[in-house]
mmCIF file of C-alpha atoms in Angstrom:
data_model
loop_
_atom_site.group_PDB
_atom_site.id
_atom_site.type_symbol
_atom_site.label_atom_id
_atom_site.label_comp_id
_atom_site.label_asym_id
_atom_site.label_seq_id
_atom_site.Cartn_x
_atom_site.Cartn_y
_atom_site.Cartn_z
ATOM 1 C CA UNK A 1046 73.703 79.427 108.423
ATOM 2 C CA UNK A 1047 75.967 78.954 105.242
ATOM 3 C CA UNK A 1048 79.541 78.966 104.980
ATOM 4 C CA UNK A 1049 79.313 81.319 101.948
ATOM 5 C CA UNK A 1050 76.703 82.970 99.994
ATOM 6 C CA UNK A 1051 77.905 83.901 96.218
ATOM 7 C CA UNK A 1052 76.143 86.463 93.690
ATOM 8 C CA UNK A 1053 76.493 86.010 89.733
ATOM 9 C CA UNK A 1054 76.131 84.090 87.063
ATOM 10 C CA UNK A 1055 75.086 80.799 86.828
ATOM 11 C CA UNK A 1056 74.829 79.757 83.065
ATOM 12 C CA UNK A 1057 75.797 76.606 80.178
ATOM 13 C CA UNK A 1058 79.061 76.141 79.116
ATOM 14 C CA UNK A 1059 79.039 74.283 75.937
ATOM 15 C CA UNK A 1060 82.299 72.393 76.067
ATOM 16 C CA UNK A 1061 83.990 70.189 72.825
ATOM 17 C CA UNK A 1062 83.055 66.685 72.910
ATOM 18 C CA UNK A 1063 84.407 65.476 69.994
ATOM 19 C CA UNK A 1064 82.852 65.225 66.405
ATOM 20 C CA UNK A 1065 79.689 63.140 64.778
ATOM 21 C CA UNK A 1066 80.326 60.640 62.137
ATOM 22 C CA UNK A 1067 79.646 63.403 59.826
ATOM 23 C CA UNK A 1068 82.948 64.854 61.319
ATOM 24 C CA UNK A 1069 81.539 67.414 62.867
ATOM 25 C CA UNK A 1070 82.276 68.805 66.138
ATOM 26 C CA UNK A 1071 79.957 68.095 69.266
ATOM 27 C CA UNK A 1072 79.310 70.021 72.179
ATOM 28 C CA UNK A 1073 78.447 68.744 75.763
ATOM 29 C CA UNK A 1074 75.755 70.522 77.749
ATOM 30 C CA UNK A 1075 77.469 71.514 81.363
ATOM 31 C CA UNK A 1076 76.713 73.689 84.360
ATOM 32 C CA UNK A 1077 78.570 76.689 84.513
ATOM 33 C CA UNK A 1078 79.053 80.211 85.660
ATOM 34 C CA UNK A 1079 82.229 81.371 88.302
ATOM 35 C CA UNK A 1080 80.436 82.308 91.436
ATOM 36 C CA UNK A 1081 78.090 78.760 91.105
ATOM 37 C CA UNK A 1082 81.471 76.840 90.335
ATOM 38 C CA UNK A 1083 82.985 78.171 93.433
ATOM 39 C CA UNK A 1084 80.220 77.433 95.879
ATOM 40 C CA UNK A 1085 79.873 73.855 94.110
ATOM 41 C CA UNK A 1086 83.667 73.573 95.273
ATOM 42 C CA UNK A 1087 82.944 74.868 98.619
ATOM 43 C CA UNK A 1088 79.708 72.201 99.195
ATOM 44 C CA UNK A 1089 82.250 69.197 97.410
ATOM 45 C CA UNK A 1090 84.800 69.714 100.253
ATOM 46 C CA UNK A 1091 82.388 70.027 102.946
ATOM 47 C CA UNK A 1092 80.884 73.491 103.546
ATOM 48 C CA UNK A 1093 78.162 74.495 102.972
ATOM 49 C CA UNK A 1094 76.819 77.835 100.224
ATOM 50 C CA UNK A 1095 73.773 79.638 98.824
ATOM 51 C CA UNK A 1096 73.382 81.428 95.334
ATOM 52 C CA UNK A 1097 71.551 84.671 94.414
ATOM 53 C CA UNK A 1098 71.121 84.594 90.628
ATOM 54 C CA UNK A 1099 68.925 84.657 87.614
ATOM 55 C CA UNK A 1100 68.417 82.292 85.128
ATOM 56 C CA UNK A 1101 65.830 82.358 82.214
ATOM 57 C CA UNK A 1102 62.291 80.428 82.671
ATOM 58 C CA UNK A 1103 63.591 77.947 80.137
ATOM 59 C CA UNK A 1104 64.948 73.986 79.995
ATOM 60 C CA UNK A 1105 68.510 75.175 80.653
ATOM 61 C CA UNK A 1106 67.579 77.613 83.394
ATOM 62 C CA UNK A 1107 65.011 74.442 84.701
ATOM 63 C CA UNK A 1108 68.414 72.007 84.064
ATOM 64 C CA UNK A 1109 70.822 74.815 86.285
ATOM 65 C CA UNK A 1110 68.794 74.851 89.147
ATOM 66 C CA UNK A 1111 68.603 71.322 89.184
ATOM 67 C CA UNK A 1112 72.185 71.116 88.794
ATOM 68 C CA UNK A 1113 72.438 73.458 92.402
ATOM 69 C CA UNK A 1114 70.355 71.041 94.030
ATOM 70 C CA UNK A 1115 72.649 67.764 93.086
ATOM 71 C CA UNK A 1116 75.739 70.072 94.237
ATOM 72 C CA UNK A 1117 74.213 70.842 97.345
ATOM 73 C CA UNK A 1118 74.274 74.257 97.013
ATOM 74 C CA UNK A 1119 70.886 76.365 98.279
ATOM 75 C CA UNK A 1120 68.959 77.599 95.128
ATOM 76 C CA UNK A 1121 66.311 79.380 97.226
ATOM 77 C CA UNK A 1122 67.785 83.166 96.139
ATOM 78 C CA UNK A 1123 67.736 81.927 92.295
ATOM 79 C CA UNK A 1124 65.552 83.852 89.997
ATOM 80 C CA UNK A 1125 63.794 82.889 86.517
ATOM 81 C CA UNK A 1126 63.499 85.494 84.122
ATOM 82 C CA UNK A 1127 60.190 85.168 81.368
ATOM 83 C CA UNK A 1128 61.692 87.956 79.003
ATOM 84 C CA UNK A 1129 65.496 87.071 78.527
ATOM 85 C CA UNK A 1130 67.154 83.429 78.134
ATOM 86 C CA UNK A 1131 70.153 81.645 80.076
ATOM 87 C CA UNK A 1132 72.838 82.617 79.238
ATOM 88 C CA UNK A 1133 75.512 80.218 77.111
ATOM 89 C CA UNK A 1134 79.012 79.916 76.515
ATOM 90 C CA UNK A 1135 81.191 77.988 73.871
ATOM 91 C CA UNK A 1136 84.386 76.709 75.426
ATOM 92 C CA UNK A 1137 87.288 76.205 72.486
ATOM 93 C CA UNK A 1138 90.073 74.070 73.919
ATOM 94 C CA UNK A 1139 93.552 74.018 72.666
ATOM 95 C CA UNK A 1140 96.004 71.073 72.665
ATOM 96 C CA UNK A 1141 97.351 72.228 76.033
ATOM 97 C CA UNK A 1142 93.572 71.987 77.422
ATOM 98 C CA UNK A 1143 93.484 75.833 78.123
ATOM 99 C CA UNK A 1144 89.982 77.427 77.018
ATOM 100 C CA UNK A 1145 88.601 80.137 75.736
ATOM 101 C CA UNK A 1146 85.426 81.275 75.438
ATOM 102 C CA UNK A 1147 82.372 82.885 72.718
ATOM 103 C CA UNK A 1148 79.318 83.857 75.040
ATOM 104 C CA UNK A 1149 75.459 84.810 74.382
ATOM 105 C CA UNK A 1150 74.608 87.036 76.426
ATOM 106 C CA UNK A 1151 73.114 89.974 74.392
ATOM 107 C CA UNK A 1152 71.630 90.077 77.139
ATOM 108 C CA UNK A 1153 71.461 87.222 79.684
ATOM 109 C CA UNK A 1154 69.169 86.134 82.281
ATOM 110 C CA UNK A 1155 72.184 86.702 84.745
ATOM 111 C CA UNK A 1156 72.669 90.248 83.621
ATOM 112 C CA UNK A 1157 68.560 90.799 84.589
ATOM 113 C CA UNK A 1158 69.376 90.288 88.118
ATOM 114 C CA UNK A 1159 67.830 93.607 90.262
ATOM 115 C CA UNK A 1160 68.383 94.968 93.477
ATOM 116 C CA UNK A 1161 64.335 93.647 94.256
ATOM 117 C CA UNK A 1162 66.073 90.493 93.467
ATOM 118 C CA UNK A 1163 68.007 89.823 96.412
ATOM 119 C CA UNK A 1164 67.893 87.853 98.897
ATOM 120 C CA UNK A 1165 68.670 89.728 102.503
ATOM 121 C CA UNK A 1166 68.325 87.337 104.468
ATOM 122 C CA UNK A 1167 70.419 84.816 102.567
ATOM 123 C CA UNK A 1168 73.460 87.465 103.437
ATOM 124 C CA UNK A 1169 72.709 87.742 106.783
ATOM 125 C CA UNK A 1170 72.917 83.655 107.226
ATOM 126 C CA UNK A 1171 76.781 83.692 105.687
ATOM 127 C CA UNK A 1172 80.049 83.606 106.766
ATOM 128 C CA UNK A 1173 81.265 84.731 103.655
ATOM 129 C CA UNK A 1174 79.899 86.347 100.836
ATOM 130 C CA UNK A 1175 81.270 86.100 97.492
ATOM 131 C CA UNK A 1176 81.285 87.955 94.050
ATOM 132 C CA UNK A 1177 82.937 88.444 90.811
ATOM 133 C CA UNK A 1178 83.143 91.400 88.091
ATOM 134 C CA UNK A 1179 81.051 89.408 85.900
ATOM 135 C CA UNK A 1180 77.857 90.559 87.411
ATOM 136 C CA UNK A 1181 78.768 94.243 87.055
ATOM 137 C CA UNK A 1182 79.271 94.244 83.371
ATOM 138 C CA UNK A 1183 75.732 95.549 82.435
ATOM 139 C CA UNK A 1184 72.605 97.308 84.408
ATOM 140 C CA UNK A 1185 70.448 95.914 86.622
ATOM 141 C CA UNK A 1186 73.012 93.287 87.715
ATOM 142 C CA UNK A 1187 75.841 95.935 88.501
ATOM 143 C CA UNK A 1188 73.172 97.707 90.890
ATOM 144 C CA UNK A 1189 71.915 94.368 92.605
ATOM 145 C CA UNK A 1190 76.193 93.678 93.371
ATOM 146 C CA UNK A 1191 76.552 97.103 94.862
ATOM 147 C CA UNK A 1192 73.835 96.692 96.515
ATOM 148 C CA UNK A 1193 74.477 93.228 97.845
ATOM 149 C CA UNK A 1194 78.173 94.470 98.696
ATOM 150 C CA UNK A 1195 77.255 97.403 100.632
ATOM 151 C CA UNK A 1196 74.702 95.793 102.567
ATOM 152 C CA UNK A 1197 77.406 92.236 103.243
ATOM 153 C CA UNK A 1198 79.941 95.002 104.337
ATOM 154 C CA UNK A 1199 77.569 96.811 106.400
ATOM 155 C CA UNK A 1200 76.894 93.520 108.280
ATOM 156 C CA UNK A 1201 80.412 92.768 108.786
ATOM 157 C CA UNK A 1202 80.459 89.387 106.212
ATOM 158 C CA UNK A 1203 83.993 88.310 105.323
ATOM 159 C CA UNK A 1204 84.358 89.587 101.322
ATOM 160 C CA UNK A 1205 85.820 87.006 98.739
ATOM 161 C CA UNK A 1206 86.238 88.562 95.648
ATOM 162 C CA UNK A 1207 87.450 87.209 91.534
ATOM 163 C CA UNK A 1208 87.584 89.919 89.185
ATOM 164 C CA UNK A 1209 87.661 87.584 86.697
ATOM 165 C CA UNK A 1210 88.348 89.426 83.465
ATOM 166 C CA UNK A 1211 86.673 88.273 79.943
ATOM 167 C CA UNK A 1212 86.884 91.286 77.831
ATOM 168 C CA UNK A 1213 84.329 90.151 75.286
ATOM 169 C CA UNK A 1214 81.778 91.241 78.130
ATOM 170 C CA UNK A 1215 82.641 94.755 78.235
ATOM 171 C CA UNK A 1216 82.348 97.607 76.246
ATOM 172 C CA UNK A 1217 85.873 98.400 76.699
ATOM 173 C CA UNK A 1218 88.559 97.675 78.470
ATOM 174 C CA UNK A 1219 87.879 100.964 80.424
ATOM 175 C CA UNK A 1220 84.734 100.300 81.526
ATOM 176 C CA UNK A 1221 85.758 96.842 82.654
ATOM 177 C CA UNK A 1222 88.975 98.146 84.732
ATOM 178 C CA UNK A 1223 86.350 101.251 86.356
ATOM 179 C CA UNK A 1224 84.440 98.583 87.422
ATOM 180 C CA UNK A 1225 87.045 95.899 88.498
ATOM 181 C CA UNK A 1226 88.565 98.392 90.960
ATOM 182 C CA UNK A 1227 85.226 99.194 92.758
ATOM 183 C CA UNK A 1228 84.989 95.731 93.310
ATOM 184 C CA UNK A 1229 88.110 96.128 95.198
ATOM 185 C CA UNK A 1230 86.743 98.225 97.450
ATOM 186 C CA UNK A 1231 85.195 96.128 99.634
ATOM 187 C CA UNK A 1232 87.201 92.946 99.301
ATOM 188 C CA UNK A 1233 88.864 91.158 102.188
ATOM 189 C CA UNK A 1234 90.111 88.272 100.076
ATOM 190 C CA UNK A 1235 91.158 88.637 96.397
ATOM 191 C CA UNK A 1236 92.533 86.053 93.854
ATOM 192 C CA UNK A 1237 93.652 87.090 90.929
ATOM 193 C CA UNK A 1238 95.176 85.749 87.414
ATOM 194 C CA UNK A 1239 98.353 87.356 86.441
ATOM 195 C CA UNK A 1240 96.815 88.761 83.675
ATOM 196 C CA UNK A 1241 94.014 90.595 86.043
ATOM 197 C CA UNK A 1242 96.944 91.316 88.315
ATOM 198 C CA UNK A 1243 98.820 93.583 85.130
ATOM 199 C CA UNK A 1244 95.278 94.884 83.848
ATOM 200 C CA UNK A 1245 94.447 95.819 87.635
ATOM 201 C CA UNK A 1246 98.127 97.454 88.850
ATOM 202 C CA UNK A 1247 100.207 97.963 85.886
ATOM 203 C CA UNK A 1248 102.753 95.856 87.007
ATOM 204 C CA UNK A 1249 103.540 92.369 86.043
ATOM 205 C CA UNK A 1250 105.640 91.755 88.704
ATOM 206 C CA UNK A 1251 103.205 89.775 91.661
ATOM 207 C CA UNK A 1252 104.946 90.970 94.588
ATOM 208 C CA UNK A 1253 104.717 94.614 93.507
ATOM 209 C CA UNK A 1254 101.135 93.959 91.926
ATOM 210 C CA UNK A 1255 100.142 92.406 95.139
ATOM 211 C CA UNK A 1256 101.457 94.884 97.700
ATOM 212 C CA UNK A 1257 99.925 97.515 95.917
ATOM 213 C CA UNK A 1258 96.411 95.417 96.627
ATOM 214 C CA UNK A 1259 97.136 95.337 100.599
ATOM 215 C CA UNK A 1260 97.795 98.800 100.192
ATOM 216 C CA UNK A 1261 94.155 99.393 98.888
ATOM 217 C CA UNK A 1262 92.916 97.460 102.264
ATOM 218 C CA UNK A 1263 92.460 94.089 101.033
ATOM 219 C CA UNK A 1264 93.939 91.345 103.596
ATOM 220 C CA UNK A 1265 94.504 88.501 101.928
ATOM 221 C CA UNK A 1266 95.375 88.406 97.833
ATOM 222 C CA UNK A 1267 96.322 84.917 95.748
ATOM 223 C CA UNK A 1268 97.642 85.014 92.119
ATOM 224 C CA UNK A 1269 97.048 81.768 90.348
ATOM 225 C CA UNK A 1270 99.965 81.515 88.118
ATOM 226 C CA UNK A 1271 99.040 78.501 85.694
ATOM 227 C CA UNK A 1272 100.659 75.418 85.670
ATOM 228 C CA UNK A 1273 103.219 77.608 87.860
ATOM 229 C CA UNK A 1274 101.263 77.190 90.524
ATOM 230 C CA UNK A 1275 100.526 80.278 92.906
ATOM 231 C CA UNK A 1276 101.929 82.729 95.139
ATOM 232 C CA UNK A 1277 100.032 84.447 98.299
ATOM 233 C CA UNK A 1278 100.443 87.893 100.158
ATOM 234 C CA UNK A 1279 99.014 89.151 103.737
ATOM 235 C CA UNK A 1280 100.414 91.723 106.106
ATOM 236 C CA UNK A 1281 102.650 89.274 107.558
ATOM 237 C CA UNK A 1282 104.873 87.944 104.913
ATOM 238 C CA UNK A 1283 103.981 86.532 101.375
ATOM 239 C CA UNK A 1284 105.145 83.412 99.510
ATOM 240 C CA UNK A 1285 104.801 80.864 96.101
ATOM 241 C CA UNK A 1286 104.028 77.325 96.008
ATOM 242 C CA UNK A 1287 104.370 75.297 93.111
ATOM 243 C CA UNK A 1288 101.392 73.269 91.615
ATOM 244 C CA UNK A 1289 100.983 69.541 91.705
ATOM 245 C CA UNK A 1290 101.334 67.534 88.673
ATOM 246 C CA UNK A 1291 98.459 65.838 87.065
ATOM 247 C CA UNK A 1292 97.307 65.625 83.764
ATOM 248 C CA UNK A 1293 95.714 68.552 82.321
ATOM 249 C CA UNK A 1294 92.463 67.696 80.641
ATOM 250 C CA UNK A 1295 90.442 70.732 80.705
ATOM 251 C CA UNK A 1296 91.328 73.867 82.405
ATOM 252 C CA UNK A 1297 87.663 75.477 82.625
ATOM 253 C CA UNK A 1298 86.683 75.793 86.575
ATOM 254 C CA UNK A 1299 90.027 75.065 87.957
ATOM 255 C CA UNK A 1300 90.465 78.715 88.592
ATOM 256 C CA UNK A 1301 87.041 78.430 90.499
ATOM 257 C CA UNK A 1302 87.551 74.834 91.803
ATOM 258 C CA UNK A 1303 91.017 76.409 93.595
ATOM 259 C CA UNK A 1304 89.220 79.314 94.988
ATOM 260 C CA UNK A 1305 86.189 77.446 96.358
ATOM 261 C CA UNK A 1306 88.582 75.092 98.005
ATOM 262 C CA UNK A 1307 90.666 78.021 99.450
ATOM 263 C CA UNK A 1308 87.331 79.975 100.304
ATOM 264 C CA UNK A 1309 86.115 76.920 102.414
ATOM 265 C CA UNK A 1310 89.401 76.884 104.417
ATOM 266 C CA UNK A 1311 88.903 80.820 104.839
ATOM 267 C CA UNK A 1312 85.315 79.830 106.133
ATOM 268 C CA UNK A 1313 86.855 78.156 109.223
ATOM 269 C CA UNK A 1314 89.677 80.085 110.207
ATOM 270 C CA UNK A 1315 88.550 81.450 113.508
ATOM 271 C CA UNK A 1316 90.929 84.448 113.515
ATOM 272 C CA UNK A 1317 90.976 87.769 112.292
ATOM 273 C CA UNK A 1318 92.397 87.637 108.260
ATOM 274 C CA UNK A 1319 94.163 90.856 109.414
ATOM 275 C CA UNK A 1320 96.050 88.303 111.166
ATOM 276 C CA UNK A 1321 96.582 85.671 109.526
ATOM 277 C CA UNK A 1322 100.319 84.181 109.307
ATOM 278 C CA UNK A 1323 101.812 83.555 105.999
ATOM 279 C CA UNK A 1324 102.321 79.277 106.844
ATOM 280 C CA UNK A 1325 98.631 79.491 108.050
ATOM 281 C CA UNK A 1326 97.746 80.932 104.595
ATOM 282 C CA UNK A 1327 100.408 78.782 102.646
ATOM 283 C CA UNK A 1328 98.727 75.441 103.743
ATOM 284 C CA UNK A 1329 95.641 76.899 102.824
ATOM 285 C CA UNK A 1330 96.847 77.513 99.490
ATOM 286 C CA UNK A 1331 98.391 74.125 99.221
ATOM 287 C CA UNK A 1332 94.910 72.555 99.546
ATOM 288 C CA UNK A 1333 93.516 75.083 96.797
ATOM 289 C CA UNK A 1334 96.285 74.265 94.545
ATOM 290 C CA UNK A 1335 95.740 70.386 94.863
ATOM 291 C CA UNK A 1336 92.124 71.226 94.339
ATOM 292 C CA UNK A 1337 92.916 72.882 90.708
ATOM 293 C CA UNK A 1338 94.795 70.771 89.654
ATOM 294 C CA UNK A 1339 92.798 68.123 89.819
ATOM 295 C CA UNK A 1340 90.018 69.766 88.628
ATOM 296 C CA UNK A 1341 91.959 70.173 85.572
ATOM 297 C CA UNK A 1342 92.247 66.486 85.123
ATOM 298 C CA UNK A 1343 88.513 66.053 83.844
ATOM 299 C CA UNK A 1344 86.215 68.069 81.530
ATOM 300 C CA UNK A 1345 83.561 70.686 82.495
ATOM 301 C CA UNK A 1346 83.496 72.722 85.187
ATOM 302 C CA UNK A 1347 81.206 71.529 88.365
ATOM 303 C CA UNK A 1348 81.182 68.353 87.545
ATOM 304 C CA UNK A 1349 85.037 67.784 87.316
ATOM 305 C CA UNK A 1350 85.843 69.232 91.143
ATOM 306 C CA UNK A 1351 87.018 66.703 93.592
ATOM 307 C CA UNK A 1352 86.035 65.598 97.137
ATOM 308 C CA UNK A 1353 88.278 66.215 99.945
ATOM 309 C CA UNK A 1354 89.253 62.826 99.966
ATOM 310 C CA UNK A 1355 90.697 63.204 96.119
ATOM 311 C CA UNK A 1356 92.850 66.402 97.500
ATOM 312 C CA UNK A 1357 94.231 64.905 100.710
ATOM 313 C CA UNK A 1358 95.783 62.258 98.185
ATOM 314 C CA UNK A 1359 97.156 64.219 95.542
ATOM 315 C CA UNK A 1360 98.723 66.358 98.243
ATOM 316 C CA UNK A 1361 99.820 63.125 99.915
ATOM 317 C CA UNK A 1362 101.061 61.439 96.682
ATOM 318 C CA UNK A 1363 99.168 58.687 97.042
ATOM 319 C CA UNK A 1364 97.352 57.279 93.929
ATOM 320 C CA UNK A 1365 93.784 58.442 93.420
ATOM 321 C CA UNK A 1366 91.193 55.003 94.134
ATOM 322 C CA UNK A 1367 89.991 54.339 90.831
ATOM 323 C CA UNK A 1368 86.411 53.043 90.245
ATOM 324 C CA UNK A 1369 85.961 49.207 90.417
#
């Protein structure tokens, strides 16, 4: 059994590492992808996760599924496509450490994915399955997710969901939005940017953004609000926390890094999410916000999430051990 099975990409995230003596600039090779960097969060703070994926029959596809294996994270539903490559991204940072991104994916391994792809009984064996909009951007992926969705609902599997909007990788923002919202359909559990919460509802104001997603049947939605923190809405009440303060490094995966955490705590609640009390869900999200923020503190994306340990400090205040 896993605590949570995730579908999407898995893919290389080139990120700035400074310049050759020439002057110019270098970029580091690291693991990437949202649904991979949320299960790698989920295995680093104790649970355990699966990933149903393609990557291309190449040294960076080789190099990913490596990289699952060191995380701990089951790469028996990963695919290798001979026709199409891995997909890449460039991560630009600015002086704040926020990122953007330039991706190849013209098309992708990821986007290859088919429904004669899946793994069915990889489902069956979660808890929770997870997903993103990511893997609906182009066909065959976008049939292999509704497929994996309907059959994860059909069996009753707790549904964590991250729209997790990058308009380069739609046609338009219309087609992205269309197929956003179906994702909503079927989540239980939704976390959402501010941004995605606007593009998504309309409204920029996250109580009235959220509401409206309870309204739509999902039971538990998070808005990460930056540096802000977060704030968190179920039937029972809703609430904001503010973030803990650590040096920002690099702020690619610590969107991911605060899900996975918050996904793992999901993964052992033992009662219904209908249920679920807003101080049950606020310590949750306390954990996931610790979890960011350090993430944040280090450069890449899988590689920079921390160990339970490293949270239960930083919530604590107690100075991280550093490395003799």
């Amino acid at each position: 059994m896993f605590d949570v099975v995730a579908l999407g990409e898995l893919l290389i995230d080139f990120t700035p590492a400074g310049t050759s003596e020439s002057g110019n600039i270098l970029f580091e090779r690291n693991p990437g992808g949202a649904p991979a960097n949320v299960l790698a969060a989920v295995t680093k703070l104790g649970g355990t996760g699966a990933l149903i994926g393609k990557v291309g029959c190449d040294p960076f596809g080789f190099f990913l599924r490596d990289v699952l294996d060191k995380h701990g994270i089951d790469g028996c539903g990963l695919r290798f496509s001979h026709d199409v490559p891995t997909t890449l991204a460039f991560v630009q940072l600015n002086e704040h450490g926020d990122r953007s991104f330039s991706f190849y994916r013209k098309p992708g391994a990821d986007t290859t994915l088919a429904p004669e792809d899946l793994d069915f009984g990889l489902i069956d064996s979660a808890k929770v399955f997870h997903f993103g909009s990511l893997s609906m951007t182009d066909e065959p992926a976008r049939s292999a997710t509704r497929t994996a969705l309907e059959y994860a609902r059909e069996k009753g599997k707790i549904i964590t969901y991250d729209p997790n909007w990058r308009p380069a990788l739609w046609m338009n923002d219309e087609q992205a939005k269309e197929n956003m919202l179906f994702g909503l359909q079927y989540a239980d559990v939704l976390k959402v940017s501010e941004e995605e919460l606007a593009f998504l509802t309309g409204k920029d104001d996250v109580d009235a953004g959220s509401r409206q997603f309870l309204e739509c049947g999902v039971k538990i939605v998070v808005v990460t609000l930056g540096p802000k923190g977060c704030y968190y809405r179920c039937a029972k009440g809703s609430g904001s926390l503010s973030t803990y303060d650590t040096k920002v490094t690099d702020t690619t995966g610590a969107g991911d890094c605060f899900f996975g955490a918050m996904i793992c705590q999901l993964s052992r609640y033992e009662g219904a999410l209908a249920a679920i009390l807003p101080e049950e869900l606020a310590k949750m999200a306390d954990f996931a916000n610790a979890a960011g923020a350090l993430c944040a503190t280090k450069k890449g994306a899988l590689s920079a999430i921390p160990t339970e340990e490293e949270v239960r400090r930083c919530m604590s205040g107690t100075p991280l051990l550093k490395p003799a």
